[in-house]
Short mmCIF file of C-alpha atoms in Angstrom, two decimals:
data_model
loop_
_atom_site.label_atom_id
_atom_site.label_comp_id
_atom_site.label_asym_id
_atom_site.label_seq_id
_atom_site.Cartn_x
_atom_site.Cartn_y
_atom_site.Cartn_z
CA UNK R 1 70.88 74.45 95.06
CA UNK R 2 72.57 77.56 94.37
CA UNK R 3 75.30 77.93 91.67
CA UNK R 4 77.97 80.87 91.24
CA UNK R 5 75.29 83.08 89.32
CA UNK R 6 73.20 83.48 92.41
CA UNK R 7 73.78 85.86 95.27
CA UNK R 8 74.70 83.10 97.51
CA UNK R 9 77.04 81.55 95.06
CA UNK R 10 78.57 84.74 94.41
CA UNK R 11 79.44 85.29 98.11
CA UNK R 12 80.70 81.71 98.46
CA UNK R 13 82.91 82.24 95.41
CA UNK R 14 84.38 85.44 97.08
CA UNK R 15 84.84 83.62 100.26
CA UNK R 16 86.78 81.16 98.48
CA UNK R 17 88.80 83.53 96.50
CA UNK R 18 89.80 85.41 99.66
CA UNK R 19 90.56 82.19 101.53
CA UNK R 20 92.99 81.43 98.60
CA UNK R 21 94.63 84.59 98.67
CA UNK R 22 95.11 84.40 102.47
CA UNK R 23 96.35 80.84 102.41
CA UNK R 24 98.87 82.09 99.77
CA UNK R 25 100.24 84.67 101.95
CA UNK R 26 100.33 82.66 104.94
CA UNK R 27 102.26 79.83 103.27
CA UNK R 28 104.73 82.25 101.62
CA UNK R 29 105.61 83.43 105.15
CA UNK R 30 105.86 80.18 106.84
CA UNK R 31 107.65 77.96 104.21
CA UNK R 32 108.89 80.47 101.28
CA UNK R 33 107.99 80.56 97.80
CA UNK R 34 109.66 77.32 96.43
CA UNK R 35 107.80 75.25 98.91
CA UNK R 36 104.35 76.67 98.12
CA UNK R 37 102.41 74.54 95.58
CA UNK R 38 98.90 74.86 94.27
CA UNK R 39 98.05 71.72 96.21
CA UNK R 40 99.38 73.30 99.40
CA UNK R 41 97.26 76.55 98.83
CA UNK R 42 94.27 74.33 98.21
CA UNK R 43 94.52 72.30 101.18
CA UNK R 44 95.13 75.46 103.33
CA UNK R 45 92.16 77.33 101.79
CA UNK R 46 89.86 74.38 102.06
CA UNK R 47 88.98 74.52 98.30
CA UNK R 48 90.00 72.12 95.44
CA UNK R 49 92.74 72.59 92.99
CA UNK R 50 90.16 73.23 90.18
CA UNK R 51 88.77 76.18 92.10
CA UNK R 52 92.30 77.89 91.98
CA UNK R 53 92.79 77.20 88.38
CA UNK R 54 89.43 78.57 87.58
CA UNK R 55 90.71 81.95 88.65
CA UNK R 56 94.52 81.82 88.15
CA UNK R 57 96.55 79.94 85.33
CA UNK R 58 99.75 79.51 87.69
CA UNK R 59 101.26 79.67 91.20
CA UNK R 60 102.95 82.99 90.15
CA UNK R 61 99.67 84.57 89.27
CA UNK R 62 98.10 83.47 92.70
CA UNK R 63 101.05 85.02 94.44
CA UNK R 64 100.66 88.30 92.39
CA UNK R 65 97.09 88.71 93.34
CA UNK R 66 97.78 87.88 97.11
CA UNK R 67 100.31 90.60 96.80
CA UNK R 68 97.77 93.13 95.25
CA UNK R 69 95.10 92.29 97.99
CA UNK R 70 97.68 93.25 100.91
CA UNK R 71 96.86 97.04 99.91
CA UNK R 72 93.54 98.59 99.12
CA UNK R 73 95.16 101.15 96.91
CA UNK R 74 96.69 98.94 94.12
CA UNK R 75 93.67 98.66 92.06
CA UNK R 76 94.72 101.35 89.67
CA UNK R 77 91.62 103.72 90.38
CA UNK R 78 91.91 106.73 92.57
CA UNK R 79 95.62 106.32 93.62
CA UNK R 80 96.77 109.66 94.64
CA UNK R 81 99.88 111.08 96.56
CA UNK R 82 99.40 113.74 99.17
CA UNK R 83 99.65 117.13 97.78
CA UNK R 84 100.10 119.77 100.49
CA UNK R 85 102.03 122.08 98.30
CA UNK R 86 105.21 121.00 99.83
CA UNK R 87 106.83 118.45 97.60
CA UNK R 88 109.72 117.83 100.07
CA UNK R 89 107.17 117.09 103.05
CA UNK R 90 104.83 114.96 100.53
CA UNK R 91 107.71 112.87 99.09
CA UNK R 92 109.36 112.13 102.67
CA UNK R 93 105.86 110.86 103.90
CA UNK R 94 105.52 108.60 100.93
CA UNK R 95 108.99 107.44 101.01
CA UNK R 96 108.94 106.62 104.81
CA UNK R 97 105.67 104.70 104.37
CA UNK R 98 107.36 102.73 101.55
CA UNK R 99 110.46 102.12 103.47
CA UNK R 100 108.38 100.63 106.45
CA UNK R 101 106.33 98.81 104.26
CA UNK R 102 109.26 96.83 102.53
CA UNK R 103 110.68 96.37 106.07
CA UNK R 104 107.51 94.65 107.44
CA UNK R 105 108.00 90.97 107.43
CA UNK R 106 104.21 90.34 106.34
CA UNK R 107 104.72 92.46 103.38
CA UNK R 108 108.35 91.73 102.68
CA UNK R 109 108.15 87.96 102.06
CA UNK R 110 105.20 88.16 99.35
CA UNK R 111 107.20 91.12 97.78
CA UNK R 112 110.33 89.00 97.50
CA UNK R 113 108.27 85.89 96.29
CA UNK R 114 106.56 88.10 93.33
CA UNK R 115 109.99 89.59 92.43
CA UNK R 116 111.49 86.09 92.18
CA UNK R 117 108.64 85.06 89.86
CA UNK R 118 108.95 88.24 87.59
CA UNK R 119 112.46 87.60 87.07
CA UNK R 120 111.48 84.26 85.29
CA UNK R 121 108.16 84.92 83.90
CA UNK R 122 107.53 87.58 81.20
CA UNK R 123 103.72 87.18 81.30
CA UNK R 124 103.66 87.99 84.88
CA UNK R 125 106.06 90.63 84.56
CA UNK R 126 103.82 92.37 81.97
CA UNK R 127 100.80 91.80 84.41
CA UNK R 128 102.65 93.42 87.15
CA UNK R 129 103.65 96.45 85.10
CA UNK R 130 99.94 96.94 83.82
CA UNK R 131 98.05 96.25 87.20
CA UNK R 132 100.42 97.50 89.57
CA UNK R 133 103.40 99.37 88.67
CA UNK R 134 102.07 101.64 85.88
CA UNK R 135 99.19 103.07 87.78
CA UNK R 136 101.22 103.85 90.88
CA UNK R 137 103.90 105.37 88.71
CA UNK R 138 101.23 107.49 87.11
CA UNK R 139 100.09 108.58 90.54
CA UNK R 140 103.54 109.55 91.46
CA UNK R 141 104.23 111.42 88.15
CA UNK R 142 101.07 113.29 88.65
CA UNK R 143 102.27 114.69 92.00
CA UNK R 144 105.79 115.33 90.45
CA UNK R 145 104.10 117.30 87.63
CA UNK R 146 102.39 119.65 90.21
CA UNK R 147 105.58 120.24 91.87
CA UNK R 148 106.85 121.17 88.54
CA UNK R 149 104.21 123.59 87.87
CA UNK R 150 104.79 125.28 91.42
CA UNK R 151 108.37 125.75 90.48
CA UNK R 152 109.62 123.19 92.85
CA UNK R 153 111.30 120.85 90.13
CA UNK R 154 113.01 121.67 87.10
CA UNK R 155 110.69 122.31 84.42
CA UNK R 156 112.44 119.93 82.08
CA UNK R 157 113.07 117.16 84.52
CA UNK R 158 112.57 113.62 83.16
CA UNK R 159 109.97 112.38 85.62
CA UNK R 160 110.72 108.70 84.95
CA UNK R 161 114.20 109.41 85.73
CA UNK R 162 113.21 111.51 88.85
CA UNK R 163 111.36 108.22 90.15
CA UNK R 164 114.29 105.90 89.26
CA UNK R 165 116.69 108.26 91.06
CA UNK R 166 114.20 108.38 94.20
CA UNK R 167 113.27 104.58 94.40
CA UNK R 168 116.02 102.65 92.86
CA UNK R 169 118.34 102.95 95.82
CA UNK R 170 115.74 101.82 98.18
CA UNK R 171 114.75 98.84 96.22
CA UNK R 172 118.41 97.77 95.82
CA UNK R 173 119.13 98.23 99.63
CA UNK R 174 116.07 95.99 100.14
CA UNK R 175 116.84 93.41 97.42
CA UNK R 176 120.36 92.96 98.49
CA UNK R 177 119.69 93.44 102.32
CA UNK R 178 122.69 95.79 102.40
CA UNK R 179 121.21 98.27 105.23
CA UNK R 180 118.31 99.08 107.14
CA UNK R 181 115.24 100.66 105.55
CA UNK R 182 114.83 103.56 107.91
CA UNK R 183 112.96 106.79 108.00
CA UNK R 184 116.38 108.73 107.90
CA UNK R 185 117.36 106.66 104.91
CA UNK R 186 114.15 107.49 103.12
CA UNK R 187 114.56 111.29 103.88
CA UNK R 188 118.12 111.16 102.51
CA UNK R 189 116.73 109.77 99.23
CA UNK R 190 114.28 112.68 98.94
CA UNK R 191 116.84 115.11 99.79
CA UNK R 192 119.13 113.85 97.14
CA UNK R 193 116.60 113.64 94.48
CA UNK R 194 115.17 117.23 94.98
CA UNK R 195 118.82 118.46 94.98
CA UNK R 196 119.49 116.80 91.83
CA UNK R 197 116.28 117.98 89.87
CA UNK R 198 115.91 121.41 91.51
CA UNK R 199 114.90 124.24 89.28
#
C-alpha cells in the first residue's frame, strides 16, 4: 500500500490537489463565492474535507490558489514583459491582454471572488501581495526601468505611480462595471500614462 511519500502517492496527491482547484473554479463560476463551501468543493472534487484542510486553512485560501493556477506565469519565477525596445508597443500588448483577461468570464469570476475575500481577510491580502502582486509588479517595473534607460520615460518617474496610473483606471472600470474593457480602452490608458511620464 502506497502513501504520500511514494511516487504513486505523490501523483495521487497532485491529482487530488488539481481536482480541488478545478472544482473550486467551477463552483465559483456556477454558484458564486457565497454559496461555495469546503463541503461543496470536496464533493465536487471527490475528496474528503480533511484533504482540503491538509493544504489550505480556509475557503479564501483555496480560492486564491485556484486563481493562481489559472495562469502559468504567476509563480513569481521568470515573469517578464515583452521588451522590443518600443515601450508604447510593449505596454499596449500587455494592457490589451490584461483587459481581455479581466473581460473573460472564466477568469473574471474567480478574480471577483478573490477580491471580495481580500477586502475582509488581511492574511489573504498579505499572501496575495507576496505571491502574486509583488512578483508581477517587479516584472512590470523592470520593463519600465529599461524604458527609462532608453530615454522613453522620465528618468525621475516614480515607477509605482506609473503602474497605478496605468492599471488603476482599468481595475476601477472592471470593479464597478462602468464600461467595456476593450483594446481601444487599454491603448488609451497607455497613451495617457506615457504622456504623463514622458521625458
